[in-house]
Coordinates of C-alpha atoms in Angstrom, one line a residue:
Chain A
M1 CA 0.3 26.2 -11.5
V2 CA 0.0 22.8 -9.6
L3 CA -2.5 20.2 -8.6
W4 CA -1.5 18.4 -5.4
M5 CA -3.0 15.0 -4.9
I6 CA -2.5 14.3 -1.3
G7 CA -3.2 11.0 0.5
L8 CA -4.6 11.4 4.1
G9 CA -3.8 7.8 5.1
L10 CA -6.1 5.7 7.1
G11 CA -6.6 7.2 10.4
D12 CA -7.2 10.7 11.6
E13 CA -6.0 14.2 10.9
G14 CA -2.5 13.4 12.1
D15 CA -1.9 10.9 9.3
I16 CA -1.1 13.5 6.6
S17 CA 2.6 13.7 5.9
V18 CA 4.7 16.7 6.9
K19 CA 5.2 17.4 3.3
G20 CA 1.5 17.1 2.5
L21 CA 0.6 19.4 5.3
K22 CA 3.0 22.0 4.0
A23 CA 1.4 21.8 0.6
V24 CA -2.1 22.2 2.1
Q25 CA -1.0 25.3 4.0
Q26 CA 0.4 27.0 1.0
S27 CA -2.5 26.2 -1.4
A28 CA -5.1 28.7 -2.5
Y29 CA -7.9 26.1 -2.6
I30 CA -8.2 22.8 -0.8
Y31 CA -10.7 20.1 -1.8
L32 CA -11.6 17.0 0.3
E33 CA -12.7 14.0 -1.7
A34 CA -15.9 13.0 0.1
Y35 CA -17.3 10.5 -2.3
T36 CA -15.4 7.2 -2.7
S37 CA -13.7 6.7 0.6
I38 CA -14.9 8.9 3.4
L39 CA -13.5 8.4 6.9
P40 CA -16.4 8.4 9.4
G41 CA -15.7 11.2 11.9
L42 CA -13.3 13.0 9.7
D43 CA -15.1 16.1 8.3
K44 CA -13.8 19.1 6.5
E45 CA -14.2 21.4 9.5
T46 CA -12.1 19.0 11.8
L47 CA -9.4 18.8 9.1
A48 CA -9.3 22.6 8.5
A49 CA -8.9 23.2 12.2
A50 CA -6.2 20.6 12.5
Y51 CA -4.3 21.8 9.4
G52 CA -4.6 25.5 10.4
V53 CA -6.3 26.5 7.2
Q54 CA -9.4 28.6 6.7
E55 CA -11.6 26.5 4.5
I56 CA -11.7 23.1 3.0
L57 CA -14.2 22.5 0.2
E58 CA -16.0 19.3 -0.4
A59 CA -15.4 17.4 -3.6
D60 CA -18.6 15.4 -3.6
R61 CA -20.0 12.9 -6.0
E62 CA -21.4 15.6 -8.4
L63 CA -18.1 17.5 -8.5
V64 CA -16.0 14.4 -9.1
E65 CA -18.3 12.8 -11.7
S66 CA -18.6 16.1 -13.5
G67 CA -14.9 16.0 -13.9
C68 CA -13.8 18.5 -11.2
E69 CA -13.9 21.3 -13.8
E70 CA -13.8 24.1 -11.2
M71 CA -10.8 22.5 -9.5
L72 CA -8.8 22.0 -12.6
E73 CA -9.6 25.5 -13.8
R74 CA -8.2 26.9 -10.6
A75 CA -5.1 24.7 -10.7
K76 CA -4.1 26.4 -13.9
D77 CA -2.7 29.4 -12.2
Q78 CA -2.9 28.6 -8.4
E79 CA -1.8 25.9 -6.1
V80 CA -4.8 23.6 -5.5
C81 CA -4.9 20.5 -3.2
F82 CA -7.1 17.5 -3.6
L83 CA -7.2 15.5 -0.4
V84 CA -8.0 11.8 -0.6
V85 CA -8.4 9.3 2.2
G86 CA -5.8 6.6 1.8
D87 CA -3.5 6.9 -1.2
P88 CA -4.5 9.3 -3.9
L89 CA -4.0 6.9 -6.8
C90 CA -5.5 3.8 -5.3
A91 CA -9.0 4.5 -6.7
T92 CA -9.8 4.7 -10.4
T93 CA -11.7 8.0 -10.0
H94 CA -8.6 9.7 -9.1
T95 CA -6.3 8.3 -11.7
D96 CA -8.8 9.7 -14.1
L97 CA -8.3 13.2 -12.5
W98 CA -4.6 12.8 -12.9
L99 CA -4.9 12.2 -16.6
R100 CA -7.2 15.1 -17.2
A101 CA -4.9 17.5 -15.4
R102 CA -2.0 16.3 -17.5
Q103 CA -4.0 16.7 -20.7
R104 CA -4.4 20.3 -19.7
E105 CA -0.7 20.6 -19.0
I106 CA -1.3 21.2 -15.3
P107 CA 1.6 19.8 -13.3
V108 CA 0.5 17.2 -10.8
R109 CA 2.3 16.3 -7.6
V110 CA 1.3 13.1 -5.8
I111 CA 1.9 12.7 -2.1
H112 CA 1.4 9.0 -1.4
N113 CA 0.2 7.6 1.9
A114 CA -0.9 4.4 3.5
S115 CA -4.0 2.7 2.2
V116 CA -5.8 -0.5 3.2
M117 CA -3.9 -2.2 0.3
N118 CA -0.7 -2.1 2.4
A119 CA -2.0 -1.6 5.9
V120 CA -3.8 -4.9 5.7
A121 CA -0.3 -6.2 6.6
S122 CA -1.4 -5.4 10.2
C123 CA -3.1 -8.7 10.4
G124 CA 0.2 -10.4 10.0
L125 CA -0.4 -12.0 6.6
Q126 CA 2.4 -11.5 4.2
L127 CA 1.6 -8.8 1.7
Y128 CA 3.3 -10.5 -1.3
R129 CA 0.9 -13.5 -0.8
F130 CA -2.2 -11.5 -1.7
G131 CA -3.8 -12.1 -5.0
E132 CA -6.3 -10.0 -6.8
T133 CA -8.2 -7.6 -4.6
V134 CA -12.0 -7.9 -4.8
S135 CA -14.8 -5.5 -4.0
I136 CA -18.0 -6.9 -2.4
P137 CA -21.0 -4.7 -3.3
F138 CA -24.3 -4.5 -1.3
W139 CA -26.9 -6.8 -2.9
Q140 CA -30.2 -5.1 -3.6
D141 CA -33.5 -6.3 -5.1
G142 CA -32.7 -8.5 -8.0
W143 CA -29.1 -7.5 -8.3
R144 CA -26.8 -10.0 -6.6
P145 CA -23.4 -10.1 -8.2
D146 CA -21.1 -12.8 -7.1
S147 CA -18.1 -12.7 -9.4
W148 CA -16.0 -11.7 -6.4
Y149 CA -16.6 -15.3 -5.1
D150 CA -14.9 -16.7 -8.1
K151 CA -11.9 -14.4 -7.7
I152 CA -11.5 -15.4 -4.1
L153 CA -11.6 -19.0 -5.2
K154 CA -9.0 -18.4 -7.9
N155 CA -6.7 -16.8 -5.3
K156 CA -7.3 -19.6 -2.8
R157 CA -6.4 -22.2 -5.4
A158 CA -3.2 -20.4 -6.2
G159 CA -2.3 -20.3 -2.4
L160 CA -3.0 -16.6 -2.1
H161 CA -5.0 -14.5 0.4
T162 CA -7.7 -12.1 -0.8
L163 CA -8.4 -8.6 0.5
C164 CA -12.1 -7.8 0.2
L165 CA -13.0 -4.2 0.1
L166 CA -16.5 -3.7 1.4
D167 CA -19.1 -1.4 -0.2
I168 CA -19.7 2.2 0.8
K169 CA -22.8 4.1 -0.2
V170 CA -22.4 7.8 0.2
K171 CA -24.7 10.5 -1.1
E172 CA -27.0 7.9 -2.7
Q173 CA -30.5 9.0 -3.8
S174 CA -33.6 6.9 -3.5
V175 CA -35.1 6.0 -6.9
E176 CA -38.0 8.4 -6.2
N177 CA -35.7 11.3 -5.3
L178 CA -33.6 10.6 -8.3
M179 CA -36.6 10.5 -10.7
R180 CA -37.9 13.8 -9.3
G181 CA -34.5 15.4 -9.5
R182 CA -34.5 16.1 -5.8
K183 CA -31.1 16.3 -4.2
I184 CA -32.1 14.5 -1.1
Y185 CA -29.6 11.9 -0.1
E186 CA -29.9 8.7 1.9
P187 CA -27.8 8.3 5.0
P188 CA -24.4 6.8 4.3
R189 CA -24.1 3.0 4.5
F190 CA -20.9 1.0 5.1
M191 CA -20.9 -2.7 4.7
T192 CA -19.9 -4.6 7.8
V193 CA -17.9 -7.7 8.1
R194 CA -21.1 -9.5 9.1
Q195 CA -23.0 -8.4 6.0
A196 CA -20.1 -9.4 3.7
L197 CA -19.8 -12.8 5.4
D198 CA -23.6 -13.3 5.1
Q199 CA -23.4 -12.7 1.4
L200 CA -20.4 -15.0 1.2
M201 CA -22.2 -17.8 3.0
E202 CA -25.2 -17.4 0.7
V203 CA -23.0 -17.8 -2.4
E204 CA -21.2 -20.7 -0.8
K205 CA -24.6 -22.5 -0.4
A206 CA -25.2 -22.2 -4.1
K207 CA -21.7 -22.8 -5.5
E208 CA -20.2 -25.0 -2.8
M209 CA -16.6 -24.5 -3.8
G210 CA -15.3 -24.1 -0.3
V211 CA -14.4 -20.5 -0.3
S212 CA -16.0 -20.0 3.1
T213 CA -14.1 -22.8 4.8
G214 CA -10.9 -21.9 6.5
L215 CA -9.6 -18.8 8.2
A216 CA -10.7 -15.2 7.6
F217 CA -9.8 -11.9 9.2
G218 CA -12.2 -9.1 9.9
L219 CA -10.6 -5.6 10.2
A220 CA -12.3 -2.5 11.4
R221 CA -11.0 1.1 11.5
L222 CA -7.5 -0.1 10.4
G223 CA -4.7 2.2 11.4
R224 CA -6.8 4.1 14.0
E225 CA -6.2 3.8 17.7
D226 CA -9.4 1.8 18.1
Q227 CA -8.8 -0.6 15.3
V228 CA -10.1 -4.1 15.7
I229 CA -8.7 -7.2 14.1
R230 CA -10.2 -10.6 14.6
A231 CA -9.4 -14.0 13.0
G232 CA -11.6 -17.1 12.9
P233 CA -13.7 -19.4 10.8
V234 CA -16.3 -17.5 8.7
E235 CA -19.3 -18.6 10.7
Q236 CA -17.7 -17.4 14.0
L237 CA -16.3 -14.3 12.5
A238 CA -19.8 -13.3 11.3
E239 CA -20.9 -13.2 15.0
A240 CA -18.0 -11.1 16.2
E241 CA -18.3 -7.4 17.3
F242 CA -16.4 -4.9 15.2
G243 CA -18.0 -1.6 16.0
G244 CA -18.3 1.3 13.6
P245 CA -17.0 1.6 10.0
L246 CA -14.9 1.1 7.9
H247 CA -14.7 -2.6 7.8
S248 CA -12.6 -4.9 5.5
L249 CA -12.3 -8.6 5.2
V250 CA -9.5 -11.0 4.3
I251 CA -10.1 -14.5 3.1
C252 CA -6.9 -16.5 3.8
A253 CA -5.2 -19.0 1.6
D254 CA -5.7 -22.6 2.9
D255 CA -2.3 -22.8 4.5
L256 CA -0.6 -20.1 6.6
H257 CA 3.1 -19.7 7.0
E258 CA 4.5 -20.1 10.4
L259 CA 4.8 -16.4 11.2
E260 CA 1.3 -15.8 9.8
Q261 CA 0.0 -18.5 12.2
E262 CA 1.6 -16.8 15.1
F263 CA -0.1 -13.6 14.3
A264 CA -3.4 -15.3 13.7
K265 CA -3.2 -16.6 17.2
H266 CA -3.0 -13.1 18.6
Y267 CA -6.2 -12.2 16.8
Q268 CA -8.1 -15.5 17.1
L269 CA -11.6 -15.2 18.5
Chain B
M1 CA 6.0 1.5 27.9
V2 CA 5.6 1.5 24.1
L3 CA 7.3 0.5 20.9
W4 CA 6.3 2.8 18.0
M5 CA 6.8 1.2 14.6
I6 CA 6.7 4.2 12.2
G7 CA 6.6 4.1 8.4
L8 CA 8.7 6.8 6.7
G9 CA 7.0 6.4 3.3
L10 CA 8.8 6.5 0.1
G11 CA 10.5 9.8 -0.4
D12 CA 12.4 12.0 1.9
E13 CA 12.3 13.3 5.5
G14 CA 9.0 15.1 4.8
D15 CA 7.1 11.9 4.2
I16 CA 6.7 11.0 7.9
S17 CA 3.2 11.7 9.1
V18 CA 2.4 14.5 11.5
K19 CA 1.5 11.9 14.1
G20 CA 4.6 9.9 13.5
L21 CA 6.8 12.9 13.9
K22 CA 5.2 13.7 17.2
A23 CA 5.9 10.2 18.4
V24 CA 9.5 10.5 17.3
Q25 CA 10.0 13.8 19.2
Q26 CA 8.6 12.4 22.4
S27 CA 10.6 9.2 22.4
A28 CA 13.6 8.4 24.5
Y29 CA 15.3 6.3 21.8
I30 CA 14.9 6.3 18.0
Y31 CA 16.2 3.6 15.8
L32 CA 16.3 3.7 12.0
E33 CA 16.0 0.4 10.3
A34 CA 18.9 0.4 7.8
Y35 CA 19.0 -3.1 6.7
T36 CA 16.1 -4.2 4.5
S37 CA 14.9 -1.1 2.8
I38 CA 17.3 1.8 2.9
L39 CA 16.6 5.0 1.0
P40 CA 19.7 6.2 -0.7
G41 CA 20.5 9.7 0.5
L42 CA 18.4 9.4 3.6
D43 CA 20.8 8.9 6.5
K44 CA 20.2 9.1 10.2
E45 CA 21.9 12.5 10.6
T46 CA 19.7 14.1 7.9
L47 CA 16.6 12.6 9.6
A48 CA 17.6 13.7 13.1
A49 CA 18.1 17.3 11.8
A50 CA 14.8 17.3 10.0
Y51 CA 12.9 15.8 12.9
G52 CA 14.6 18.1 15.4
V53 CA 15.9 15.3 17.6
Q54 CA 19.4 14.8 19.0
E55 CA 20.2 11.3 17.9
I56 CA 19.0 8.5 15.8
L57 CA 20.5 5.1 16.2
E58 CA 21.1 2.6 13.4
A59 CA 19.3 -0.7 13.6
D60 CA 21.6 -2.6 11.2
R61 CA 21.6 -6.1 10.1
E62 CA 23.2 -7.4 13.2
L63 CA 20.8 -5.7 15.5
V64 CA 17.7 -6.7 13.6
E65 CA 18.8 -10.3 13.1
S66 CA 19.8 -10.6 16.7
G67 CA 16.3 -9.8 17.6
C68 CA 16.6 -6.1 18.5
E69 CA 17.1 -7.1 22.2
E70 CA 18.4 -3.7 23.3
M71 CA 15.5 -1.9 21.7
L72 CA 12.9 -4.2 23.2
E73 CA 14.5 -3.9 26.6
R74 CA 14.3 -0.2 26.4
A75 CA 10.7 -0.2 25.2
K76 CA 9.7 -1.9 28.4
D77 CA 9.7 1.3 30.4
Q78 CA 10.3 4.0 27.8
E79 CA 8.9 5.3 24.5
V80 CA 11.0 3.8 21.7
C81 CA 10.6 4.4 18.0
F82 CA 11.6 2.0 15.2
L83 CA 11.6 3.9 11.9
V84 CA 11.1 1.9 8.7
V85 CA 11.2 3.1 5.1
G86 CA 7.8 2.4 3.5
D87 CA 5.2 0.8 5.7
P88 CA 6.5 -0.8 9.0
L89 CA 4.7 -4.1 8.5
C90 CA 5.3 -4.7 4.8
A91 CA 8.5 -6.7 5.5
T92 CA 8.6 -10.0 7.3
T93 CA 11.5 -8.9 9.5
H94 CA 9.3 -6.3 11.1
T95 CA 6.2 -8.4 11.6
D96 CA 8.5 -10.7 13.6
L97 CA 9.6 -7.7 15.8
W98 CA 5.9 -6.9 16.4
L99 CA 5.3 -10.4 17.6
R100 CA 8.3 -10.5 19.9
A101 CA 7.3 -7.2 21.5
R102 CA 3.8 -8.5 22.0
Q103 CA 5.1 -11.7 23.6
R104 CA 6.9 -9.5 26.2
E105 CA 3.7 -7.5 26.7
I106 CA 5.2 -4.3 25.3
P107 CA 2.4 -2.3 23.7
V108 CA 3.1 -1.7 20.0
R109 CA 1.7 1.2 18.0
V110 CA 2.0 1.1 14.3
I111 CA 2.0 4.2 12.1
H112 CA 1.4 3.1 8.6
N113 CA 2.7 4.9 5.5
A114 CA 3.0 4.5 1.8
S115 CA 5.0 1.7 0.4
V116 CA 5.9 0.6 -3.1
M117 CA 3.0 -1.9 -2.8
N118 CA 0.4 0.9 -3.1
A119 CA 2.5 3.7 -4.7
V120 CA 3.0 1.5 -7.7
A121 CA -0.5 2.8 -8.6
S122 CA 1.5 5.9 -9.9
C123 CA 2.1 4.1 -13.1
G124 CA -1.7 4.1 -13.7
L125 CA -2.2 0.4 -13.5
Q126 CA -5.2 -0.6 -11.3
L127 CA -4.0 -1.8 -8.0
Y128 CA -6.7 -4.5 -7.6
R129 CA -5.4 -6.1 -10.8
F130 CA -2.0 -7.0 -9.3
G131 CA -1.4 -10.6 -8.5
E132 CA 1.2 -12.0 -6.2
T133 CA 4.3 -9.8 -5.7
V134 CA 7.7 -11.3 -6.6
S135 CA 11.2 -10.5 -5.5
I136 CA 14.0 -10.8 -8.1
P137 CA 17.3 -11.6 -6.4
F138 CA 20.8 -10.9 -7.8
W139 CA 22.2 -14.0 -9.4
Q140 CA 25.6 -15.0 -8.3
D141 CA 28.0 -17.8 -9.2
G142 CA 26.0 -20.9 -9.5
W143 CA 22.9 -19.5 -7.8
R144 CA 20.4 -18.5 -10.4
P145 CA 16.9 -18.8 -8.9
D146 CA 14.0 -18.2 -11.3
S147 CA 10.8 -19.2 -9.5
W148 CA 9.8 -15.5 -9.8
Y149 CA 9.4 -16.1 -13.6
D150 CA 6.8 -18.8 -13.0
K151 CA 4.9 -16.5 -10.6
I152 CA 4.8 -13.7 -13.2
L153 CA 3.6 -16.2 -15.7
K154 CA 0.9 -17.4 -13.4
N155 CA -0.3 -13.8 -12.9
K156 CA -0.2 -13.1 -16.6
R157 CA -2.3 -16.1 -17.3
A158 CA -4.8 -14.9 -14.8
G159 CA -4.9 -11.4 -16.4
L160 CA -3.0 -9.8 -13.6
H161 CA 0.0 -7.4 -13.4
T162 CA 3.1 -8.3 -11.3
L163 CA 5.0 -5.9 -9.1
C164 CA 8.7 -7.1 -9.0
L165 CA 10.7 -5.9 -6.1
L166 CA 14.4 -5.7 -7.0
D167 CA 17.2 -7.0 -4.8
I168 CA 19.1 -4.8 -2.3
K169 CA 22.4 -5.8 -0.8
V170 CA 23.3 -3.7 2.2
K171 CA 26.1 -4.5 4.7
E172 CA 27.0 -7.7 2.9
Q173 CA 30.4 -9.2 3.7
S174 CA 32.7 -10.9 1.2
V175 CA 33.2 -14.6 1.9
E176 CA 36.7 -13.9 2.9
N177 CA 35.8 -11.2 5.4
L178 CA 32.9 -13.3 6.7
M179 CA 35.3 -16.3 7.3
R180 CA 37.8 -14.2 9.0
G181 CA 35.1 -12.5 11.1
R182 CA 36.1 -9.1 9.9
K183 CA 33.2 -6.6 10.0
I184 CA 34.2 -5.0 6.7
Y185 CA 31.2 -4.6 4.4
E186 CA 30.9 -4.4 0.7
P187 CA 29.4 -1.2 -0.8
P188 CA 25.6 -1.4 -1.1
R189 CA 24.2 -2.7 -4.3
F190 CA 20.7 -2.0 -5.7
M191 CA 19.4 -4.0 -8.6
T192 CA 18.5 -1.8 -11.6
V193 CA 15.6 -2.2 -14.0
R194 CA 18.2 -3.1 -16.6
Q195 CA 19.7 -5.9 -14.5
A196 CA 16.3 -7.3 -13.6
L197 CA 15.3 -7.3 -17.3
D198 CA 18.5 -8.9 -18.3
Q199 CA 17.8 -11.8 -15.9
L200 CA 14.2 -11.9 -17.2
M201 CA 15.4 -12.2 -20.8
E202 CA 17.8 -15.0 -19.9
V203 CA 15.1 -17.0 -18.2
E204 CA 12.8 -16.3 -21.2
K205 CA 15.4 -17.8 -23.5
A206 CA 15.4 -21.0 -21.5
K207 CA 11.7 -21.3 -20.7
E208 CA 10.1 -19.5 -23.7
M209 CA 6.7 -19.0 -22.0
G210 CA 6.3 -15.4 -23.2
V211 CA 6.6 -13.6 -19.9
S212 CA 8.9 -11.0 -21.5
T213 CA 6.6 -10.2 -24.4
G214 CA 4.2 -7.3 -23.9
L215 CA 4.4 -4.1 -21.8
A216 CA 6.5 -3.5 -18.7
F217 CA 7.0 -0.5 -16.5
G218 CA 10.2 0.6 -15.0
L219 CA 10.0 2.8 -11.8
A220 CA 12.8 4.7 -10.1
R221 CA 12.7 6.7 -6.9
L222 CA 9.0 6.3 -6.7
G223 CA 7.3 9.0 -4.7
R224 CA 10.3 11.4 -4.8
E225 CA 10.4 14.6 -6.8
D226 CA 12.8 13.1 -9.3
Q227 CA 10.9 9.8 -9.8
V228 CA 11.1 8.3 -13.3
I229 CA 8.4 6.0 -14.7
R230 CA 8.8 4.5 -18.2
A231 CA 6.7 2.0 -20.1
G232 CA 7.7 -0.1 -23.1
P233 CA 8.5 -3.5 -24.4
V234 CA 11.0 -5.4 -22.3
E235 CA 13.9 -5.0 -24.8
Q236 CA 13.4 -1.3 -25.1
L237 CA 12.9 -0.7 -21.4
A238 CA 16.2 -2.4 -20.7
E239 CA 17.9 0.3 -22.6
A240 CA 16.2 3.2 -20.9
E241 CA 17.8 5.5 -18.4
F242 CA 16.5 5.5 -14.9
G243 CA 19.2 7.1 -12.8
G244 CA 20.0 6.1 -9.2
P245 CA 18.2 3.6 -6.9
L246 CA 15.7 2.4 -5.9
H247 CA 14.2 0.7 -8.9
S248 CA 11.2 -1.5 -9.3
L249 CA 9.6 -3.2 -12.2
V250 CA 6.1 -4.1 -13.3
I251 CA 5.3 -6.8 -15.8
C252 CA 1.8 -6.0 -17.2
A253 CA -1.1 -8.4 -17.9
D254 CA -1.5 -8.9 -21.6
D255 CA -4.4 -6.6 -21.9
L256 CA -4.7 -3.2 -20.4
H257 CA -7.9 -1.4 -19.5
E258 CA -8.7 1.8 -21.3
L259 CA -7.6 4.0 -18.5
E260 CA -4.4 2.0 -18.0
Q261 CA -3.6 2.5 -21.7
E262 CA -4.1 6.2 -21.4
F263 CA -1.6 6.3 -18.6
A264 CA 0.9 4.0 -20.4
K265 CA 0.9 6.5 -23.3
H266 CA 2.1 9.2 -20.9
Y267 CA 5.0 7.0 -19.8
Q268 CA 5.7 5.3 -23.2
L269 CA 9.4 5.4 -24.3

């Protein structure tokens, strides 16, 4: 019948659109994507109560990676909602779902919403001046990827800002539990501005291309009432308090426009 | 008291968030920004009826450019809403308003929403692979700016897609009416995919850097039920039918990822 892909925006249960809420309330099954972009504090029970629906199912890592078979099967002859934090098509995982639904000739309706990709405008930097977005992953053991450094550098050289999305680890298994096939998950981890900047400063030490000089913005809980935005040089920003997740980071172009400077002053440490 | 800056998203009156609607309904004055990013068919009367409020005032070019004095004055001791199509901080005009409110110590609350900057993900191109966004202005008389061509070229060379925002002319005065101080406005004009591509092909003829070779996407009425997305080579795309405004354009990087190719097939002319 129809698969609704509905963005929940950035903040809380009130960020769904009026149209999205209507679709939720008329659907037979409602799934909450709880794998790539969880919002701390926003669980399926809270949402169900706020939306006035009986039950919201969790689309966890297993369901999503196994292709959401059950969900697609149900969407063939019923209205099914897939709720995604942010915008439903901003993450690759979900564009894939869109494709598979279409291949089965299930109509898909997308309800867009705010995502960090546009709400980052809150820090006052001009959106059109952002270059390629990078993801900074948690380093672990011998695995210390740093290609994101080169991309930030490329943006900087082109006079562009860089939005850095920080790693989220949800429903990860320890190697031991994975080997033994035990579905025991580690507690979720969310990279902080501090951790991202520490990694940045380490790469800077090795590469010395000047990515960590100049202004950066740290953003926490963007779009929520308790959002925190701070601007400053990397070393100072690493010491700033941001509170709970989610955090993001912006590395600025070397020069700021006049209006951007005005904003930066408001957020300066 | 408080200035709410509320994003209306892309589509129709149902795209406001639940939280945004609540703010609208409790506000003493509601202004609709009707200057930079009007949605055809979405007028203040339709919105007022949908939101269940008595009156929505128009924040037109004059009001916005004169600094929204009246609005700020009222926000000092009342709740005032400023409604903006898309996300409220995506356009420079509104970041400026945010600043001026803060300078007067008026608390500002921003309710983000979808904008073309993230909803462009609908065409299946990965958002993080977009480089700098460009605006393509209507050429007129001797004024034929083409710096956007060089920016698209730069993005292409870096393996990035380019979102092209197409010009909107709302409440423009003819030179004669302007000189005579007559507040008579020309009918609004919205650049079409066709017009943008015609300008692109003209610059291509002169510069011959290959920006117009390869795949492009035309997007119309993004996020609405009747949205149209088409992909194809520039010459073919220029001939495609897109219907009414608003239109946008994406010039793709030379190579598409596998998933992006799959999507492009769905939209191929």
